[in-house]
Amino acid sequence: MNLVKRREKRRHESLLHDQFLKAVKYLNQFLPPSEHIAYMSFDVARCNKASNVSSNVLTKMEEIAFKAVQAHGCHSRCHTPDQWTIARRYQILSQFSQQMDGFFFNMA
């Protein structure tokens, strides 16, 4: 999702919008159609200026996010508690062994 302004008096953020769109189109030409990067542009400032009071920015973004998750699913990369425990134990043991190496080295 691109949250950069599209329409401005002086082109600042809208230049980024154009370049981002070009980059997505460029990358999509190398991907099969089933794996194309879905591009969506949403101008927060424009939505705020809308005359309709019921068009709340967060409500609109929630709708967009819900549709995106329905279409593409949700991906999360985090360690399971078991992986964390093993990694933490390894870290503690390696620190302990380094301390013990220094201890025995100083005794000689």
GROMACS .gro file of C-alpha atoms in nm, residues 9-100:
model
   92
    9LYS     CA    1   0.055   2.214  -0.537
   10ARG     CA    2   0.428   2.152  -0.554
   11ARG     CA    3   0.538   1.803  -0.645
   12HIS     CA    4   0.729   1.658  -0.352
   13GLU     CA    5   0.565   1.339  -0.227
   14SER     CA    6   0.387   1.280  -0.556
   15LEU     CA    7   0.728   1.228  -0.720
   16LEU     CA    8   0.778   0.936  -0.484
   17HIS     CA    9   0.433   0.805  -0.579
   18ASP     CA   10   0.527   0.800  -0.947
   19GLN     CA   11   0.860   0.628  -0.885
   20PHE     CA   12   0.706   0.370  -0.654
   21LEU     CA   13   0.443   0.287  -0.917
   22LYS     CA   14   0.715   0.249  -1.182
   23ALA     CA   15   0.914   0.020  -0.953
   24VAL     CA   16   0.614  -0.207  -0.889
   25LYS     CA   17   0.536  -0.224  -1.262
   26TYR     CA   18   0.900  -0.305  -1.335
   27LEU     CA   19   0.909  -0.588  -1.081
   28ASN     CA   20   0.575  -0.728  -1.195
   29GLN     CA   21   0.703  -0.779  -1.549
   30PHE     CA   22   0.936  -1.051  -1.418
   31LEU     CA   23   0.672  -1.229  -1.210
   32PRO     CA   24   0.399  -1.465  -1.326
   33PRO     CA   25   0.052  -1.304  -1.312
   34SER     CA   26  -0.046  -1.512  -1.010
   35GLU     CA   27   0.244  -1.362  -0.810
   36HIS     CA   28   0.218  -0.998  -0.916
   37ILE     CA   29   0.269  -0.737  -0.647
   38ALA     CA   30  -0.070  -0.587  -0.567
   39TYR     CA   31  -0.043  -0.208  -0.580
   40MET     CA   32  -0.284   0.019  -0.398
   41SER     CA   33  -0.252   0.392  -0.356
   42PHE     CA   34  -0.431   0.572  -0.072
   43ASP     CA   35  -0.399   0.947  -0.016
   44VAL     CA   36  -0.457   1.007   0.355
   45ALA     CA   37  -0.467   1.387   0.323
   46ARG     CA   38  -0.723   1.370   0.045
   47CYS     CA   39  -0.941   1.134   0.249
   48ASN     CA   40  -0.920   1.374   0.545
   49LYS     CA   41  -1.034   1.665   0.329
   50ALA     CA   42  -1.337   1.475   0.199
   51SER     CA   43  -1.664   1.655   0.266
   52ASN     CA   44  -1.830   1.337   0.390
   53VAL     CA   45  -1.781   1.335   0.768
   54SER     CA   46  -1.841   0.961   0.789
   55SER     CA   47  -1.533   0.889   0.576
   56ASN     CA   48  -1.285   0.842   0.859
   57VAL     CA   49  -0.929   0.766   0.744
   58LEU     CA   50  -0.880   0.478   0.987
   59THR     CA   51  -1.212   0.323   0.884
   60LYS     CA   52  -1.110   0.335   0.517
   61MET     CA   53  -0.768   0.191   0.593
   62GLU     CA   54  -0.927  -0.085   0.800
   63GLU     CA   55  -1.150  -0.179   0.505
   64ILE     CA   56  -0.850  -0.185   0.270
   65ALA     CA   57  -0.643  -0.393   0.514
   66PHE     CA   58  -0.927  -0.640   0.564
   67LYS     CA   59  -0.961  -0.690   0.187
   68ALA     CA   60  -0.584  -0.730   0.150
   69VAL     CA   61  -0.566  -0.994   0.423
   70GLN     CA   62  -0.861  -1.178   0.269
   71ALA     CA   63  -0.696  -1.175  -0.073
   72HIS     CA   64  -0.336  -1.253   0.026
   73GLY     CA   65  -0.341  -1.390   0.379
   74CYS     CA   66  -0.127  -1.281   0.669
   75HIS     CA   67   0.242  -1.358   0.708
   76SER     CA   68   0.425  -1.330   1.037
   77ARG     CA   69   0.786  -1.415   1.105
   78CYS     CA   70   0.852  -1.477   1.470
   79HIS     CA   71   1.017  -1.745   1.676
   80THR     CA   72   0.814  -2.004   1.857
   81PRO     CA   73   0.880  -2.024   2.231
   82ASP     CA   74   1.081  -2.344   2.179
   83GLN     CA   75   1.309  -2.178   1.925
   84TRP     CA   76   1.358  -1.881   2.157
   85THR     CA   77   1.438  -2.106   2.452
   86ILE     CA   78   1.697  -2.302   2.256
   87ALA     CA   79   1.857  -1.986   2.120
   88ARG     CA   80   1.866  -1.825   2.465
   89ARG     CA   81   2.018  -2.137   2.625
   90TYR     CA   82   2.287  -2.145   2.356
   91GLN     CA   83   2.361  -1.778   2.417
   92ILE     CA   84   2.391  -1.829   2.793
   93LEU     CA   85   2.613  -2.136   2.752
   94SER     CA   86   2.843  -1.961   2.506
   95GLN     CA   87   2.878  -1.661   2.739
   96PHE     CA   88   2.950  -1.894   3.031
   97SER     CA   89   3.212  -2.089   2.836
   98GLN     CA   90   3.382  -1.763   2.733
   99GLN     CA   91   3.392  -1.652   3.096
  100MET     CA   92   3.529  -1.988   3.207
   0.00000   0.00000   0.00000
